[in-house]
Coordinates of C-alpha atoms and ligand atoms in Angstrom, one line a residue:
X195 CA 32.1 -115.6 -45.8
X196 CA 30.8 -114.1 -42.6
X197 CA 27.1 -113.2 -42.4
X198 CA 25.4 -110.3 -40.7
X199 CA 23.4 -112.8 -38.6
X200 CA 26.7 -114.2 -37.3
X201 CA 27.9 -110.8 -36.4
X202 CA 24.5 -110.0 -34.7
X203 CA 24.8 -113.2 -32.7
X204 CA 28.3 -112.3 -31.6
X205 CA 27.0 -108.8 -30.5
X206 CA 24.8 -110.5 -28.0
X207 CA 28.0 -111.0 -26.0
X208 CA 28.6 -107.3 -25.8
X209 CA 27.2 -105.9 -22.5
X210 CA 26.4 -102.2 -22.1
X211 CA 28.8 -101.1 -19.4
X212 CA 26.2 -99.1 -17.4
X213 CA 22.9 -100.8 -18.0
X214 CA 24.5 -104.2 -17.9
X215 CA 22.4 -105.9 -20.5
X216 CA 23.5 -107.1 -24.0
X217 CA 23.4 -104.2 -26.4
X218 CA 21.3 -106.3 -28.8
X219 CA 18.6 -106.5 -26.1
X220 CA 18.7 -102.7 -25.7
X221 CA 18.1 -102.1 -29.4
X222 CA 21.4 -100.3 -29.6
X223 CA 22.5 -102.2 -32.7
X224 CA 21.1 -100.2 -35.6
X225 CA 22.7 -101.9 -38.6
X226 CA 25.3 -104.5 -39.4
X227 CA 26.9 -104.5 -42.9
X228 CA 29.4 -107.0 -44.2
X229 CA 31.4 -106.8 -47.4
X230 CA 32.5 -110.0 -49.4
X231 CA 36.1 -109.3 -48.2
X232 CA 35.1 -109.6 -44.6
X233 CA 34.9 -105.9 -43.7
X234 CA 32.3 -105.4 -41.0
X235 CA 30.6 -102.1 -40.3
X236 CA 28.4 -101.8 -37.2
X237 CA 26.2 -98.8 -36.5
X238 CA 25.5 -98.3 -32.8
X239 CA 22.9 -96.1 -31.2
X240 CA 23.9 -94.6 -27.9
X241 CA 21.4 -93.5 -25.3
X242 CA 23.0 -90.0 -25.5
X243 CA 25.4 -88.6 -28.0
X244 CA 27.8 -87.6 -25.2
X245 CA 27.9 -91.0 -23.7
X246 CA 31.1 -91.2 -21.7
X247 CA 31.5 -94.9 -22.4
X248 CA 31.7 -94.9 -26.1
X249 CA 35.3 -95.9 -26.1
X250 CA 34.7 -98.9 -23.9
X251 CA 31.9 -100.0 -26.0
X252 CA 33.8 -99.6 -29.3
X253 CA 36.7 -101.6 -27.9
X254 CA 34.3 -104.4 -26.6
X255 CA 32.5 -104.6 -30.0
X256 CA 35.8 -104.6 -31.9
X257 CA 37.2 -107.4 -29.7
X258 CA 34.2 -109.6 -30.0
X259 CA 33.6 -109.2 -33.7
X260 CA 37.2 -109.3 -34.9
X261 CA 37.5 -112.7 -33.1
X262 CA 35.0 -114.2 -35.5
X263 CA 36.3 -116.3 -38.4
X264 CA 36.2 -114.5 -41.7
X265 CA 36.3 -111.0 -40.3
X266 CA 39.0 -108.9 -41.9
X267 CA 38.2 -105.5 -40.4
X268 CA 35.7 -104.0 -37.9
X269 CA 34.4 -100.4 -38.0
X270 CA 32.1 -99.1 -35.3
X271 CA 30.0 -96.1 -36.0
X272 CA 28.3 -94.3 -33.2
X273 CA 25.0 -92.4 -33.4
X274 CA 22.5 -91.4 -30.8
X275 CA 18.9 -92.6 -30.2
X276 CA 16.1 -90.3 -31.1
X277 CA 13.3 -89.4 -28.7
X278 CA 11.1 -92.3 -29.6
X279 CA 13.9 -94.8 -29.4
X280 CA 14.9 -93.5 -26.0
X281 CA 11.3 -93.8 -24.8
X282 CA 11.1 -97.3 -26.1
X283 CA 14.2 -98.3 -24.2
X284 CA 12.9 -96.7 -21.0
X285 CA 9.7 -98.8 -21.3
X286 CA 11.8 -101.9 -21.9
X287 CA 14.0 -101.3 -18.9
X288 CA 11.1 -100.8 -16.7
X289 CA 9.8 -104.2 -17.7
X290 CA 6.2 -103.3 -17.4
X291 CA 6.5 -101.7 -14.0
X292 CA 4.8 -98.3 -13.9
X293 CA 7.2 -95.4 -13.7
X294 CA 8.1 -93.8 -10.4
X295 CA 7.6 -96.8 -8.2
X296 CA 10.2 -97.8 -5.7
X297 CA 11.2 -101.3 -6.9
X298 CA 12.5 -102.3 -3.5
X299 CA 9.0 -102.2 -1.9
X300 CA 7.4 -104.3 -4.5
X301 CA 6.1 -107.6 -3.1
X302 CA 8.3 -109.7 -5.5
X303 CA 11.5 -107.8 -4.7
X304 CA 14.3 -110.3 -3.8
X305 CA 16.8 -107.6 -3.0
X306 CA 18.2 -107.6 0.5
X307 CA 18.6 -104.0 1.7
X308 CA 21.1 -103.1 4.4
X309 CA 21.6 -99.7 6.0
X310 CA 25.1 -99.2 7.4
X311 CA 24.6 -97.0 10.4
X312 CA 26.3 -95.8 13.5
X313 CA 25.5 -93.6 16.5
X314 CA 28.5 -91.4 15.9
X315 CA 30.7 -90.1 13.0
X316 CA 34.0 -91.2 11.6
X317 CA 33.7 -94.9 12.7
X318 CA 34.1 -96.2 9.2
X319 CA 30.6 -96.6 7.8
X320 CA 31.5 -95.3 4.3
X321 CA 34.7 -97.2 4.2
X322 CA 32.9 -100.4 5.1
X323 CA 30.1 -99.7 2.7
X324 CA 32.4 -99.4 -0.3
X325 CA 34.6 -102.4 0.7
X326 CA 31.6 -104.6 1.4
X327 CA 29.8 -103.6 -1.8
X328 CA 32.9 -104.3 -3.9
X329 CA 33.5 -107.6 -2.1
X330 CA 29.9 -108.7 -2.8
X331 CA 30.3 -107.7 -6.5
X332 CA 33.6 -109.6 -6.7
X333 CA 31.7 -112.7 -5.5
X334 CA 29.4 -112.3 -8.5
X335 CA 26.4 -110.7 -6.8
X336 CA 24.5 -107.9 -8.3
X337 CA 25.1 -105.0 -5.9
X338 CA 23.9 -101.4 -5.6
X339 CA 25.2 -98.8 -3.2
X340 CA 23.3 -95.6 -2.3
X341 CA 25.2 -92.8 -0.6
X342 CA 22.5 -91.8 1.8
X343 CA 24.8 -89.3 3.4
X344 CA 23.4 -86.3 1.5
X345 CA 25.3 -83.6 3.4
X346 CA 28.6 -85.5 3.9
X347 CA 28.7 -87.6 0.7
X348 CA 32.0 -89.5 0.3
X349 CA 31.1 -92.6 -1.8
X350 CA 32.0 -91.2 -5.3
X351 CA 35.6 -90.6 -4.2
X352 CA 35.9 -93.8 -2.3
X353 CA 34.8 -95.8 -5.4
X354 CA 36.7 -93.6 -7.9
X355 CA 33.5 -92.5 -9.7
X356 CA 33.9 -89.3 -11.7
X357 CA 31.4 -89.8 -14.5
X358 CA 28.0 -88.2 -14.0
X359 CA 25.0 -90.5 -14.2
X360 CA 23.3 -90.6 -17.6
X361 CA 19.7 -89.6 -17.9
X362 CA 17.2 -91.5 -20.0
X363 CA 14.1 -89.4 -19.9
X364 CA 13.3 -89.2 -16.2
X365 CA 15.3 -92.4 -15.5
X366 CA 18.8 -92.1 -14.1
X367 CA 21.3 -94.7 -15.1
X368 CA 23.8 -95.2 -12.2
X369 CA 27.5 -95.4 -12.9
X370 CA 29.2 -98.7 -12.2
X371 CA 32.5 -98.9 -10.3
X372 CA 34.2 -102.0 -9.3
X373 CA 31.1 -103.9 -10.3
X374 CA 28.9 -101.8 -8.1
X375 CA 26.0 -99.6 -9.3
X376 CA 26.3 -96.5 -7.3
X377 CA 24.4 -93.2 -6.8
X378 CA 25.3 -90.2 -4.7
X379 CA 24.2 -86.6 -4.4
X380 CA 27.8 -85.8 -5.0
X381 CA 27.3 -86.7 -8.7
X382 CA 24.7 -84.0 -9.1
X383 CA 26.3 -81.0 -7.4
X384 CA 29.1 -79.0 -8.9
X385 CA 32.6 -79.0 -7.6
X386 CA 31.7 -80.7 -4.3
X387 CA 29.7 -77.7 -3.3
X388 CA 27.8 -78.3 0.0
X389 CA 24.2 -79.4 0.0
X390 CA 22.0 -77.3 2.2
X391 CA 18.6 -78.9 2.3
X392 CA 15.9 -79.4 4.9
X393 CA 14.2 -82.7 5.8
X394 CA 11.6 -82.9 3.1
X395 CA 14.2 -82.3 0.4
X396 CA 16.4 -85.0 1.8
X397 CA 13.4 -87.4 1.8
X398 CA 12.7 -86.5 -1.8
X399 CA 16.3 -87.0 -2.9
X400 CA 16.3 -90.5 -1.3
X401 CA 13.0 -91.3 -2.9
X402 CA 14.5 -90.4 -6.3
X403 CA 17.5 -92.6 -5.6
X404 CA 15.2 -95.6 -5.2
X405 CA 12.5 -94.9 -7.7
X406 CA 14.1 -92.9 -10.5
X407 CA 17.4 -94.8 -10.7
X408 CA 17.4 -97.8 -12.9
X409 CA 18.9 -100.5 -10.6
X410 CA 17.8 -103.6 -12.4
X411 CA 17.5 -106.8 -10.4
X412 CA 19.8 -106.5 -7.5
X413 CA 20.8 -109.2 -5.0
X414 CA 21.9 -106.6 -2.4
X415 CA 21.5 -102.9 -1.9
X416 CA 23.7 -101.2 0.7
X417 CA 22.9 -97.8 2.0
X418 CA 25.7 -95.7 3.6
X419 CA 24.0 -93.6 6.2
X420 CA 25.1 -90.3 7.8
X421 CA 26.2 -90.5 11.5
X422 CA 23.5 -90.4 14.1
X423 CA 19.8 -91.0 14.0
X424 CA 18.3 -88.2 12.0
X425 CA 15.8 -87.5 9.3
X426 CA 17.6 -89.7 6.8
X427 CA 17.4 -92.8 8.9
X428 CA 13.7 -92.2 9.3
X429 CA 13.2 -91.6 5.6
X430 CA 15.0 -94.8 4.7
X431 CA 12.8 -96.8 7.1
X432 CA 9.7 -95.3 5.6
X433 CA 10.8 -95.7 2.0
X434 CA 12.1 -99.3 2.4
X435 CA 10.3 -100.7 5.5
X436 CA 12.0 -104.2 5.2
X437 CA 15.5 -102.7 5.1
X438 CA 17.7 -104.1 7.8
X439 CA 20.4 -102.4 9.9
X440 CA 24.1 -103.0 10.5
X441 CA 25.5 -101.0 13.4
X442 CA 29.1 -100.0 13.1
X443 CA 31.1 -99.1 16.2
X444 CA 34.7 -98.6 17.4
X445 CA 36.1 -100.8 20.2
X446 CA 35.8 -98.0 22.8
X447 CA 33.7 -99.2 25.8
X448 CA 32.0 -95.8 25.7
X449 CA 30.4 -97.2 22.6
X450 CA 27.6 -98.5 24.9
X451 CA 25.7 -95.2 24.4
X452 CA 25.9 -95.9 20.7
X453 CA 24.0 -99.1 21.3
X454 CA 21.3 -97.2 23.3
X455 CA 20.7 -94.8 20.4
X456 CA 20.8 -97.5 17.7
X457 CA 18.4 -99.7 19.6
X458 CA 16.0 -96.9 20.2
X459 CA 16.1 -96.0 16.6
X460 CA 15.5 -99.6 15.4
X461 CA 12.5 -99.9 17.7
X462 CA 11.1 -96.6 16.5
X463 CA 11.4 -97.5 12.8
X464 CA 10.6 -101.2 13.4
X465 CA 13.7 -102.3 11.5
X466 CA 15.7 -105.3 12.4
X467 CA 19.3 -104.9 13.5
X468 CA 21.2 -107.8 11.9
X469 CA 24.4 -107.3 13.7
X470 CA 27.3 -105.1 14.9
X471 CA 30.6 -104.5 13.2
X472 CA 33.5 -103.4 15.2
X473 CA 35.9 -101.3 13.1
X474 CA 39.4 -100.1 13.9
X475 CA 39.5 -103.0 16.4
X476 CA 43.3 -103.2 16.7
X477 CA 46.4 -102.6 14.7
X478 CA 48.7 -105.6 13.9
X479 CA 52.2 -104.6 15.0
X480 CA 55.4 -105.6 13.2
X481 CA 56.0 -108.4 15.8
X482 CA 52.5 -109.8 15.1
X483 CA 50.9 -108.6 18.3
X484 CA 47.6 -106.7 18.4
X485 CA 47.7 -103.1 19.6
X486 CA 44.2 -102.0 20.7
X487 CA 44.7 -98.4 19.8
X488 CA 41.1 -97.4 20.4
X489 CA 40.4 -99.7 23.3
X490 CA 38.7 -103.0 23.2
X491 CA 35.3 -104.7 23.9
X492 CA 33.1 -102.0 22.3
X493 CA 31.7 -104.4 19.7
X494 CA 30.8 -107.1 22.2
X495 CA 29.2 -104.6 24.5
X496 CA 27.1 -103.0 21.8
X497 CA 25.9 -106.4 20.5
X498 CA 25.0 -107.6 24.0
X499 CA 23.1 -104.5 24.8
X500 CA 21.2 -104.4 21.6
X501 CA 20.3 -108.1 22.0
X502 CA 18.9 -107.3 25.5
X503 CA 17.1 -104.1 24.3
X504 CA 15.5 -105.6 21.2
X505 CA 14.8 -109.1 22.6
X506 CA 16.5 -111.1 19.8
X507 CA 20.0 -112.1 19.1
X508 CA 22.1 -109.3 17.7
X509 CA 25.5 -110.8 16.9
X510 CA 28.9 -109.2 16.6
X511 CA 29.4 -109.9 12.9
X512 CA 33.0 -108.8 12.4
X513 CA 36.0 -107.1 13.9
X514 CA 37.9 -105.2 11.3
X515 CA 41.4 -104.1 12.2
X516 CA 43.0 -100.8 11.4
X517 CA 45.0 -101.0 8.2
X518 CA 46.4 -97.9 6.5
X519 CA 45.5 -99.4 3.1
X520 CA 41.8 -98.9 4.0
X521 CA 42.3 -95.2 4.1
X522 CA 44.6 -95.2 1.1
X523 CA 42.2 -97.2 -0.9
X524 CA 39.4 -94.8 0.0
X525 CA 41.4 -91.8 -1.1
X526 CA 42.4 -93.5 -4.4
X527 CA 39.0 -95.0 -5.2
X528 CA 40.3 -98.6 -5.0
X529 CA 38.6 -100.6 -2.3
X530 CA 41.2 -102.4 -0.3
X531 CA 39.0 -105.5 0.3
X532 CA 39.2 -106.5 -3.4
X533 CA 42.9 -105.8 -3.8
X534 CA 45.0 -108.9 -4.0
X535 CA 46.3 -110.3 -0.8
X536 CA 44.7 -111.6 2.4
X537 CA 45.4 -109.2 5.2
X538 CA 43.4 -109.5 8.4
X539 CA 41.1 -106.5 7.4
X540 CA 40.6 -107.9 3.9
X541 CA 39.6 -111.3 5.4
X542 CA 37.3 -109.7 8.0
X543 CA 35.5 -107.7 5.4
X544 CA 35.2 -110.6 2.9
X545 CA 33.8 -112.8 5.7
X546 CA 31.4 -110.1 6.7
X547 CA 30.2 -110.0 3.1
X548 CA 29.7 -113.8 3.1
X549 CA 27.7 -113.7 6.4
X550 CA 25.4 -110.9 5.1
X551 CA 24.4 -112.9 2.0
X552 CA 24.1 -116.3 3.7
X553 CA 21.9 -115.1 6.6
X554 CA 18.6 -116.7 6.5
X555 CA 15.6 -114.4 6.2
X556 CA 14.4 -114.1 9.7
X557 CA 11.2 -112.2 10.1
X558 CA 11.4 -111.4 13.8
X559 CA 11.8 -107.7 14.6
X560 CA 11.1 -106.9 11.0
X561 CA 8.5 -104.5 9.6
X562 CA 6.6 -106.4 7.1
X563 CA 4.8 -103.3 5.8
X564 CA 1.4 -104.8 6.6
X565 CA -1.0 -102.5 8.4
X566 CA -4.2 -103.8 10.1
X567 CA -7.4 -103.1 8.2
Ligands
ATP793 N1 39.8 -100.2 9.4 C1 40.3 -99.0 9.1 N2 41.6 -98.8 9.0 C2 42.2 -97.7 8.7 N3 41.5 -96.5 8.4 C3 40.2 -96.6 8.5 C4 39.5 -97.8 8.8 N4 38.2 -97.6 8.7 C5 38.0 -96.3 8.4 N5 39.2 -95.7 8.2 C6 39.5 -94.3 7.9 O1 38.8 -93.5 8.9 C7 38.2 -92.4 8.3 C8 36.7 -92.3 8.6 O2 36.1 -93.4 7.9 P1 34.8 -93.2 7.1 O3 34.7 -91.9 6.4 O4 34.5 -94.5 6.4 O5 33.8 -93.1 8.4 P2 32.2 -92.7 8.4 O6 31.7 -93.5 9.6 O7 31.6 -93.0 7.1 O8 32.3 -91.2 8.7 P3 31.1 -90.1 8.7 O9 30.3 -90.4 10.0 O10 31.8 -88.8 8.7 O11 30.3 -90.5 7.5 C9 38.6 -92.4 6.9 O12 39.7 -91.6 6.7 C10 38.9 -93.9 6.6 O13 39.8 -94.0 5.5
MG794 MG1 30.5 -91.7 5.9

């Protein structure tokens, strides 16, 4: 006959879809009952009664428990945590860290933080951000993505996220899409209504994205920035001084002025520019030739100019061709880079993801957050 202990052990394999920890660890298993005939009843406590993921959780629990020998039937009952239980969970998730602290500025943080930036709009920052994030997650890394484009948010649609984040007290649990934990102001405004905030509000929103969102231990955090060099870029540099910058450009040679601005910004914020990505580099024609629709050479020029301006090597990290599937994937919430196949753009983005995780930690040009006494 199956024992409650065996069922409880099996439940250690059920992971909460959002918090990403075993439900047993989160004190979500309230009770397990087993009848002599092998009927198992499991009572689960959800963080909120309206938890949108109750069906996923029920299915996962049923699958895991019914595969045990001696189990004839599985019943899952859902209840909700009371105030004390929620507070206890919150404390547990914080792991002893005081509330309202930005985890990415803690000395022991191992998360690499990259801002995806550009001097001008529409060059593909958001598309690259979601495709890179999903590729990194597909490689098994723990990845977060912050939509730092407060006015022009586009990440929820591109990742196909339509569930609002759950709140646990003053803690925000980020939705997970394609393995990526993601947060965007678009999840908090109604019907895509525009956000009309001034600088200090933007700063506060970003601060909350870092400190109030429960990210857990991340390997990589990507920030999709708005175009240009405004308040948000400065806030990011202040909030996460060791974050590094990836500059996205198109192949137009006029992109040189982009380099000028990006370099100026990096010097001002004391952030390191890790490299340049040229997007929309060319289109592969039916005969296999490359059509440079938006010109060529921009990426090389920007990389060379930034190296000269900043005094260290700023490489051209990738050239991503134009492929209609990138736009289609963005519209459908299905990042093209993790789709099956091995197109030139998919390869370029996957290689870029590799190079970002395998870079050695170089401290030159980097703000270490140390101020003289
Ligand atoms: N390599 C590509 N191939 C085809 N379409 C692309 C590619 N990269 C981006 N796009 C498309 O170009 C448009 C602009 O891209 P995206 O929104 O990612 O740019 P952005 O730099 O984030 O823009 P903004 O500055 O407005 O935030 C989108 O429709 C996107 O689908
Ligand atoms: Mg964008």
